[in-house]
Coordinates of C-alpha atoms and ligand atoms in Angstrom, one line a residue:
X19 CA 0.1 0.1 0.1
X20 CA 1.3 3.5 -0.9
X21 CA 0.6 6.5 0.9
X22 CA -2.4 8.9 0.3
X23 CA -0.6 11.7 -1.2
X24 CA -3.8 13.6 -2.0
X25 CA -4.9 13.5 1.7
X26 CA -1.3 14.4 2.9
X27 CA -1.0 17.5 0.6
X28 CA -4.3 18.8 2.3
X29 CA -2.6 18.8 5.5
X30 CA 0.0 21.1 4.4
X31 CA -1.4 24.4 3.4
X32 CA 2.1 26.0 3.0
X33 CA 2.5 23.7 0.0
X34 CA -0.7 24.7 -1.8
X35 CA 0.2 28.1 -2.7
X36 CA 2.0 29.8 -5.7
X37 CA 5.4 31.2 -5.3
X38 CA 6.6 33.5 -8.1
X39 CA 3.3 32.8 -9.9
X40 CA 4.1 29.1 -10.1
X41 CA 2.9 26.4 -7.9
X42 CA 5.1 26.0 -5.0
X43 CA 7.6 22.9 -5.0
X44 CA 9.4 22.5 -1.8
X45 CA 12.6 20.4 -2.2
X46 CA 14.5 21.4 0.9
X47 CA 13.3 19.2 3.7
X48 CA 16.7 18.2 4.7
X49 CA 17.2 21.7 5.9
X50 CA 13.7 21.9 7.5
X51 CA 10.4 20.2 6.9
X52 CA 6.9 22.0 6.5
X53 CA 4.3 21.3 9.3
X54 CA 1.0 19.6 8.9
X55 CA -1.9 21.4 10.0
X56 CA -2.3 19.0 12.9
X57 CA 1.0 20.0 14.4
X58 CA 0.2 23.9 13.8
X59 CA -3.2 23.3 15.6
X60 CA -1.9 21.4 18.5
X61 CA 0.6 24.2 19.4
X62 CA -2.2 26.8 18.9
X63 CA -4.6 25.0 21.3
X64 CA -1.6 24.5 23.8
X65 CA -1.2 28.2 23.9
X66 CA -4.8 28.9 23.9
X67 CA -5.9 26.7 26.8
X68 CA -2.7 25.1 28.4
X69 CA 0.3 27.4 28.4
X70 CA 2.0 27.5 31.9
X71 CA 5.7 27.1 33.0
X72 CA 6.2 23.4 33.9
X73 CA 7.5 21.8 37.1
X74 CA 6.7 24.9 39.1
X75 CA 3.1 25.6 39.9
X76 CA 0.8 23.5 42.1
X77 CA -2.1 24.9 40.1
X78 CA -4.0 22.9 37.3
X79 CA -2.6 24.5 34.2
X80 CA 1.0 24.1 35.2
X81 CA 0.4 20.4 36.1
X82 CA -1.5 20.1 32.8
X83 CA 1.4 21.6 30.8
X84 CA 3.9 19.4 32.8
X85 CA 2.1 16.4 31.8
X86 CA 1.8 17.3 28.2
X87 CA 5.7 17.9 28.2
X88 CA 6.2 14.4 30.0
X89 CA 3.9 12.7 27.4
X90 CA 5.9 14.3 24.4
X91 CA 9.2 12.6 26.2
X92 CA 7.4 9.3 26.4
X93 CA 6.4 9.6 22.7
X94 CA 10.0 10.3 21.7
X95 CA 11.2 7.3 23.6
X96 CA 8.8 4.9 21.9
X97 CA 9.5 6.4 18.5
X98 CA 13.2 5.6 18.7
X99 CA 12.7 2.6 21.0
X100 CA 14.7 3.9 23.7
X101 CA 14.8 2.1 27.0
X102 CA 13.9 4.8 29.5
X103 CA 12.2 8.1 29.5
X104 CA 15.1 9.6 31.5
X105 CA 17.4 8.7 28.6
X106 CA 15.7 11.5 26.5
X107 CA 16.8 14.9 27.0
X108 CA 15.0 17.8 25.1
X109 CA 17.5 20.2 23.6
X110 CA 17.1 23.2 21.2
X111 CA 18.2 21.1 18.2
X112 CA 20.9 18.4 17.0
X113 CA 23.6 21.1 17.3
X114 CA 22.8 21.7 21.0
X115 CA 22.6 17.9 21.7
X116 CA 25.9 17.3 20.1
X117 CA 27.5 20.3 22.1
X118 CA 26.0 18.7 25.2
X119 CA 27.9 15.5 24.6
X120 CA 31.0 17.2 23.8
X121 CA 31.1 19.6 26.8
X122 CA 29.5 17.3 29.5
X123 CA 31.2 13.9 28.2
X124 CA 33.9 14.9 25.9
X125 CA 35.7 17.4 28.0
X126 CA 35.6 15.2 31.1
X127 CA 36.7 11.8 29.4
X128 CA 39.0 12.6 26.6
X129 CA 42.5 13.0 27.8
X130 CA 45.9 14.3 26.3
X131 CA 46.9 11.7 23.5
X132 CA 43.5 10.3 23.3
X133 CA 41.9 10.3 19.9
X134 CA 38.4 11.3 18.5
X135 CA 37.4 9.8 15.2
X136 CA 34.7 11.5 12.9
X137 CA 33.6 11.1 9.1
X138 CA 34.8 13.5 6.6
X139 CA 31.0 13.9 5.4
X140 CA 30.0 15.1 8.9
X141 CA 27.8 18.2 9.4
X142 CA 29.8 21.1 11.0
X143 CA 27.8 20.4 14.1
X144 CA 29.4 16.9 14.6
X145 CA 32.9 18.4 14.0
X146 CA 33.2 21.7 15.6
X147 CA 32.3 20.3 19.1
X148 CA 35.1 17.6 18.7
X149 CA 37.5 20.1 17.4
X150 CA 36.8 22.2 20.6
X151 CA 37.3 19.0 22.8
X152 CA 40.6 18.0 21.0
X153 CA 42.1 21.4 21.2
X154 CA 41.0 22.0 24.8
X155 CA 42.5 18.6 26.1
X156 CA 45.2 18.0 23.6
X157 CA 43.7 15.1 22.0
X158 CA 43.8 14.2 18.3
X159 CA 40.9 14.5 15.8
X160 CA 41.1 11.9 13.0
X161 CA 39.0 11.9 9.7
X162 CA 37.7 8.9 8.0
X163 CA 37.4 9.3 4.1
X164 CA 35.4 7.9 1.3
X165 CA 35.2 5.2 -1.2
X166 CA 35.0 6.1 -4.8
X167 CA 31.2 5.6 -4.6
X168 CA 31.0 8.3 -1.9
X169 CA 30.2 5.6 0.8
X170 CA 32.4 5.5 4.1
X171 CA 35.6 3.6 3.6
X172 CA 35.2 1.1 6.4
X173 CA 38.8 -0.1 5.8
X174 CA 40.0 3.4 6.7
X175 CA 37.4 3.6 9.6
X176 CA 39.0 0.5 11.1
X177 CA 42.4 1.7 10.7
X178 CA 41.6 5.2 12.1
X179 CA 40.0 3.8 15.1
X180 CA 42.4 2.4 17.6
X181 CA 42.9 1.6 21.3
X182 CA 43.4 5.4 21.8
X183 CA 40.1 6.4 20.4
X184 CA 37.7 7.5 23.0
X185 CA 34.9 8.9 20.8
X186 CA 33.6 7.8 17.4
X187 CA 31.1 10.5 16.1
X188 CA 29.3 9.7 12.8
X189 CA 26.2 10.7 11.0
X190 CA 23.5 7.9 10.6
X191 CA 22.7 9.5 7.1
X192 CA 24.8 12.3 5.3
X193 CA 23.0 15.5 4.7
X194 CA 25.0 16.2 1.6
X195 CA 25.6 12.7 0.0
X196 CA 22.4 11.3 1.2
X197 CA 24.4 8.0 2.1
X198 CA 23.0 5.7 4.8
X199 CA 26.2 5.0 6.7
X200 CA 26.7 1.4 8.0
X201 CA 26.1 2.8 11.4
X202 CA 25.5 -0.4 13.2
X203 CA 28.9 -1.6 12.1
X204 CA 30.4 1.9 13.0
X205 CA 28.6 1.5 16.6
X206 CA 29.9 -2.1 17.1
X207 CA 33.4 -1.3 16.1
X208 CA 33.6 1.7 18.3
X209 CA 32.6 -0.5 21.3
X210 CA 35.0 -3.1 20.4
X211 CA 37.7 -0.6 20.6
X212 CA 36.2 0.7 24.0
X213 CA 35.3 4.0 22.5
X214 CA 31.8 5.5 22.7
X215 CA 29.7 6.2 19.7
X216 CA 27.9 9.5 19.3
X217 CA 25.5 9.4 16.3
X218 CA 24.0 12.4 14.5
X219 CA 20.4 11.2 13.3
X220 CA 19.4 14.5 12.1
X221 CA 18.7 13.2 8.7
X222 CA 17.8 9.7 9.8
X223 CA 15.0 10.0 12.4
X224 CA 12.7 11.7 10.0
X225 CA 13.1 9.0 7.3
X226 CA 13.9 5.7 8.7
X227 CA 13.0 3.6 11.7
X228 CA 15.5 4.3 14.5
X229 CA 15.8 1.5 17.0
X230 CA 18.0 2.6 19.9
X231 CA 17.9 -0.8 21.6
X232 CA 19.2 -2.5 18.3
X233 CA 21.6 0.1 17.3
X234 CA 23.2 0.2 20.8
X235 CA 24.3 3.9 20.2
X236 CA 25.7 5.8 23.3
X237 CA 24.2 8.9 22.2
X238 CA 21.9 9.7 19.4
X239 CA 20.7 13.3 18.4
X240 CA 18.1 14.7 16.2
X241 CA 15.8 17.7 15.5
X242 CA 12.1 18.4 15.6
X243 CA 12.1 20.6 12.6
X244 CA 13.3 18.0 10.4
X245 CA 10.5 15.8 11.1
X246 CA 7.4 17.7 10.9
X247 CA 7.8 19.3 14.1
X248 CA 8.6 22.8 15.0
X249 CA 11.9 24.5 15.4
X250 CA 13.4 25.2 18.8
X251 CA 13.2 21.5 19.8
X252 CA 15.6 18.7 19.6
X253 CA 16.3 15.4 21.2
X254 CA 19.4 13.8 22.7
X255 CA 19.2 10.2 23.6
X256 CA 21.8 9.0 26.1
X257 CA 22.9 5.9 27.6
X258 CA 21.6 6.1 31.2
X259 CA 24.8 5.0 32.9
X260 CA 26.8 7.7 31.1
X261 CA 24.3 10.4 31.5
X262 CA 24.3 9.7 35.3
X263 CA 28.0 10.1 35.5
X264 CA 28.1 13.4 33.4
X265 CA 27.8 16.8 34.9
X266 CA 25.3 19.4 33.6
X267 CA 25.8 21.2 30.4
X268 CA 23.8 24.3 31.3
X269 CA 23.1 25.3 34.9
X270 CA 20.6 27.5 36.5
X271 CA 16.9 27.1 37.1
X272 CA 15.0 23.7 37.3
X273 CA 18.2 21.4 37.0
X274 CA 19.0 21.4 40.7
X275 CA 18.3 19.4 43.7
X276 CA 19.7 21.8 46.4
X277 CA 21.7 25.2 46.0
X278 CA 23.7 26.5 48.7
X279 CA 25.9 29.7 48.6
X280 CA 29.0 27.9 47.4
X281 CA 27.8 24.9 45.9
X282 CA 24.8 22.7 44.5
X283 CA 23.5 19.3 43.8
X284 CA 21.8 18.6 40.5
X285 CA 18.3 17.0 39.8
X286 CA 17.8 13.5 38.6
X287 CA 17.8 12.6 34.9
X288 CA 16.6 14.1 32.6
X289 CA 16.1 17.4 34.4
X290 CA 19.8 17.7 35.2
X291 CA 20.2 18.5 31.5
X292 CA 17.2 20.7 31.0
X293 CA 18.3 24.0 32.5
X294 CA 15.7 27.0 32.6
X295 CA 12.5 27.4 31.1
X296 CA 11.7 24.7 28.4
X297 CA 10.0 24.9 24.9
X298 CA 6.7 23.1 25.9
X299 CA 4.9 24.2 23.0
X300 CA 7.5 22.8 20.8
X301 CA 7.6 19.5 22.6
X302 CA 3.8 19.3 22.2
X303 CA 4.1 19.9 18.5
X304 CA 6.9 17.4 18.3
X305 CA 4.5 14.8 19.8
X306 CA 2.1 15.4 17.2
X307 CA 4.5 15.3 14.4
X308 CA 5.5 11.8 15.7
X309 CA 1.8 10.8 15.8
X310 CA 1.4 11.9 12.4
X311 CA 4.5 10.1 11.0
X312 CA 3.4 6.8 12.8
X313 CA -0.2 7.0 11.6
X314 CA 1.2 6.9 8.1
X315 CA 4.2 4.6 8.8
X316 CA 7.7 5.4 8.5
X317 CA 8.3 2.4 6.1
X318 CA 5.5 3.7 3.7
X319 CA 7.1 7.3 3.9
X320 CA 10.6 5.8 3.1
X321 CA 9.2 3.9 0.2
X322 CA 7.4 6.8 -1.2
X323 CA 10.5 9.2 -0.7
X324 CA 12.7 6.5 -2.4
X325 CA 10.3 6.2 -5.5
X326 CA 10.8 10.0 -6.0
X327 CA 14.5 9.7 -5.4
X328 CA 15.0 6.9 -7.9
X329 CA 12.9 8.7 -10.4
X330 CA 14.8 11.9 -10.0
X331 CA 18.0 10.2 -10.3
X332 CA 17.2 8.4 -13.3
X333 CA 15.9 11.8 -14.9
X334 CA 19.0 13.6 -13.8
X335 CA 21.3 10.9 -15.0
X336 CA 19.9 11.5 -18.5
X337 CA 21.0 15.1 -18.5
X338 CA 24.9 14.9 -19.7
X339 CA 26.2 18.0 -17.9
X340 CA 24.9 17.1 -14.4
X341 CA 27.1 15.5 -11.8
X342 CA 25.6 13.9 -8.9
X343 CA 27.7 13.4 -5.6
X344 CA 26.3 10.2 -4.0
X345 CA 26.1 6.6 -4.4
X346 CA 24.1 5.1 -7.2
X347 CA 23.0 2.3 -5.0
X348 CA 19.6 3.2 -4.2
X349 CA 19.6 0.8 -1.1
X350 CA 22.4 2.8 0.4
X351 CA 20.7 6.1 -0.2
X352 CA 18.2 8.5 1.4
X353 CA 16.0 11.0 -0.3
X354 CA 18.8 13.7 -0.6
X355 CA 20.5 14.3 -4.1
X356 CA 23.6 16.8 -4.3
X357 CA 24.5 17.7 -7.6
X358 CA 26.2 20.5 -9.8
X359 CA 25.5 21.4 -13.5
X360 CA 28.7 21.9 -15.4
X361 CA 30.2 25.7 -15.4
X362 CA 27.3 27.0 -13.5
X363 CA 27.4 28.2 -9.9
X364 CA 25.0 26.4 -7.6
X365 CA 23.5 29.7 -6.4
X366 CA 22.7 30.6 -10.0
X367 CA 20.8 27.2 -10.3
X368 CA 18.9 27.8 -7.1
X369 CA 18.0 31.5 -8.2
X370 CA 16.7 30.2 -11.5
X371 CA 14.7 27.4 -10.0
X372 CA 13.2 29.7 -7.5
X373 CA 11.8 31.8 -10.4
X374 CA 10.0 28.4 -11.5
X375 CA 8.6 28.0 -7.9
X376 CA 11.2 25.3 -7.0
X377 CA 12.8 25.7 -3.6
X378 CA 16.2 23.9 -3.4
X379 CA 19.3 24.4 -1.4
X380 CA 22.8 25.6 -2.6
X381 CA 25.9 26.0 -0.9
X382 CA 28.3 24.0 1.3
X383 CA 25.5 22.5 3.4
X384 CA 27.6 23.0 6.6
X385 CA 30.1 20.4 5.5
X386 CA 33.1 22.5 4.3
X387 CA 35.5 19.7 5.0
X388 CA 33.6 17.3 2.8
X389 CA 33.4 20.0 0.0
X390 CA 37.1 20.5 0.3
X391 CA 37.5 16.8 0.1
X392 CA 35.5 16.4 -3.0
X393 CA 37.4 19.5 -4.5
X394 CA 34.5 21.7 -4.9
X395 CA 33.0 24.7 -3.2
X396 CA 29.3 23.9 -3.2
X397 CA 26.6 21.7 -4.6
X398 CA 22.8 22.1 -5.4
X399 CA 20.6 19.8 -3.2
X400 CA 17.2 18.5 -3.4
X401 CA 15.8 16.5 -0.7
X402 CA 12.2 14.9 -0.5
X403 CA 9.9 14.0 2.1
X404 CA 6.4 12.2 2.4
X405 CA 4.5 15.3 0.8
X406 CA 6.3 15.7 -2.4
X407 CA 5.0 14.2 -5.7
X408 CA 6.3 12.7 -9.0
X409 CA 4.6 15.8 -10.8
X410 CA 7.0 17.9 -8.6
X411 CA 9.9 16.1 -9.5
X412 CA 8.9 16.6 -13.4
X413 CA 8.7 20.3 -12.6
X414 CA 12.1 20.4 -11.1
X415 CA 13.7 18.2 -13.8
X416 CA 12.1 20.5 -16.5
X417 CA 13.2 23.7 -14.8
X418 CA 16.7 22.1 -14.4
X419 CA 16.9 21.8 -18.3
X420 CA 16.2 25.3 -18.6
X421 CA 19.1 26.8 -16.4
X422 CA 21.8 26.7 -18.9
X423 CA 19.4 28.3 -21.6
X424 CA 18.8 30.9 -19.2
X425 CA 22.5 31.7 -18.9
X426 CA 23.2 31.4 -22.7
X427 CA 24.3 28.0 -23.3
X428 CA 22.8 26.2 -26.3
X429 CA 21.2 23.4 -24.1
Ligands
7TS13 N1 23.3 17.1 11.5 C1 23.1 17.0 10.2 C2 23.3 15.8 9.5 C3 22.2 17.9 9.6 O1 21.7 17.6 8.5 C4 21.9 19.0 10.2 C5 21.0 20.3 9.7 C6 22.4 19.1 11.7 C7 23.3 18.2 12.2 C8 22.0 20.5 12.5 O2 20.8 20.5 12.8 P1 20.2 21.6 13.7 O3 18.7 21.4 13.6 O4 21.0 21.8 14.9 O5 20.5 23.0 12.7 N2 21.3 20.3 8.4 C9 20.9 21.3 7.6 C10 21.1 21.2 6.1 O6 21.4 20.2 5.6 N3 20.5 22.4 5.7 O7 20.3 23.1 6.5 C11 20.4 22.5 7.7

């Protein structure tokens, strides 16, 4: 059974408008996804009827808001099949989640002469925090490179991870290449070498079933806004034994047990890591986003996206002046396609496509080390989600064929 695309389209009013007098074609879901009306309305109703600060008041509304926040945490736990509610920390986004691990775990556990291993294809938010730890603690940051087909070179990986490695940081799915990395193998090997595995799931959690119990990751991070939820809420799953030993990342209100003039003790998990007033309305929105995804079924969503990706790749491969950066093996790929048009700057492509109502990304996608490794400055990138259609792929391809004509090339 495929998804009911007509019904889905009705849930996303933002997609049913014209942009530049053309039907809007949104192909930038890897940057952020659009929200269904159910998510927008749930946040509206929360604000209309239930808004209060959590964990503070003894009054009904505060208790209700607290319950809604806790319910969202439970929903996230179920969604990724994590073992405990307390292992789910709400953060602002993936970036904050990864920084939390770097500051609270990395700075305390990585020592002089130790090593941290990351993939060259990582987003900056899974590189810069480790650069910081390596610099502060005099550790070495090592990069794992790619095979010719843009997949992770696992031979290089196994050479780079040694008994000196304390942390392996890797994305489950690359936001530029769209490669689904062999994440279970990466995690298992990290453990074999007594390192911990920090997984950036920003591009995976929205598109594929994440099963924490099976993956056995030590930390797993993702963002609500890339999975139909609002901006301003992210998730860090952490292995309980590690989280319990770690000190807080941010300190202040709500994360304490007792505070005296000179010292303090901290709250239990997960509150130790949730300092200050939390984004409750975003948590409520994230819960409804998960409900929405699960009601359709993540496998069905994935199949739909892959149908679009396969079709788009076939059409793009027919155009001789297009280079695609990513594996051709559709089984190793998610719904992200990075590409360049010969002799044309990606920003020009994006600007021209915008005039056709097509929104795509151009730039380095916060992955400058990868760009340098590939010997390019930037790419164009399209990314699909459950609300995209085959007709939209056709509009994209037709617009793409016009780019060179616009700029004075014969074809
Ligand atoms: N990790 C990956 C793999 C990502 O794709 C992104 C965002 C992040 C981390 C950071 O997420 P944030 O929610 O903290 O910002 N990626 C993109 C992108 O590809 N285009 O815009 C944002």
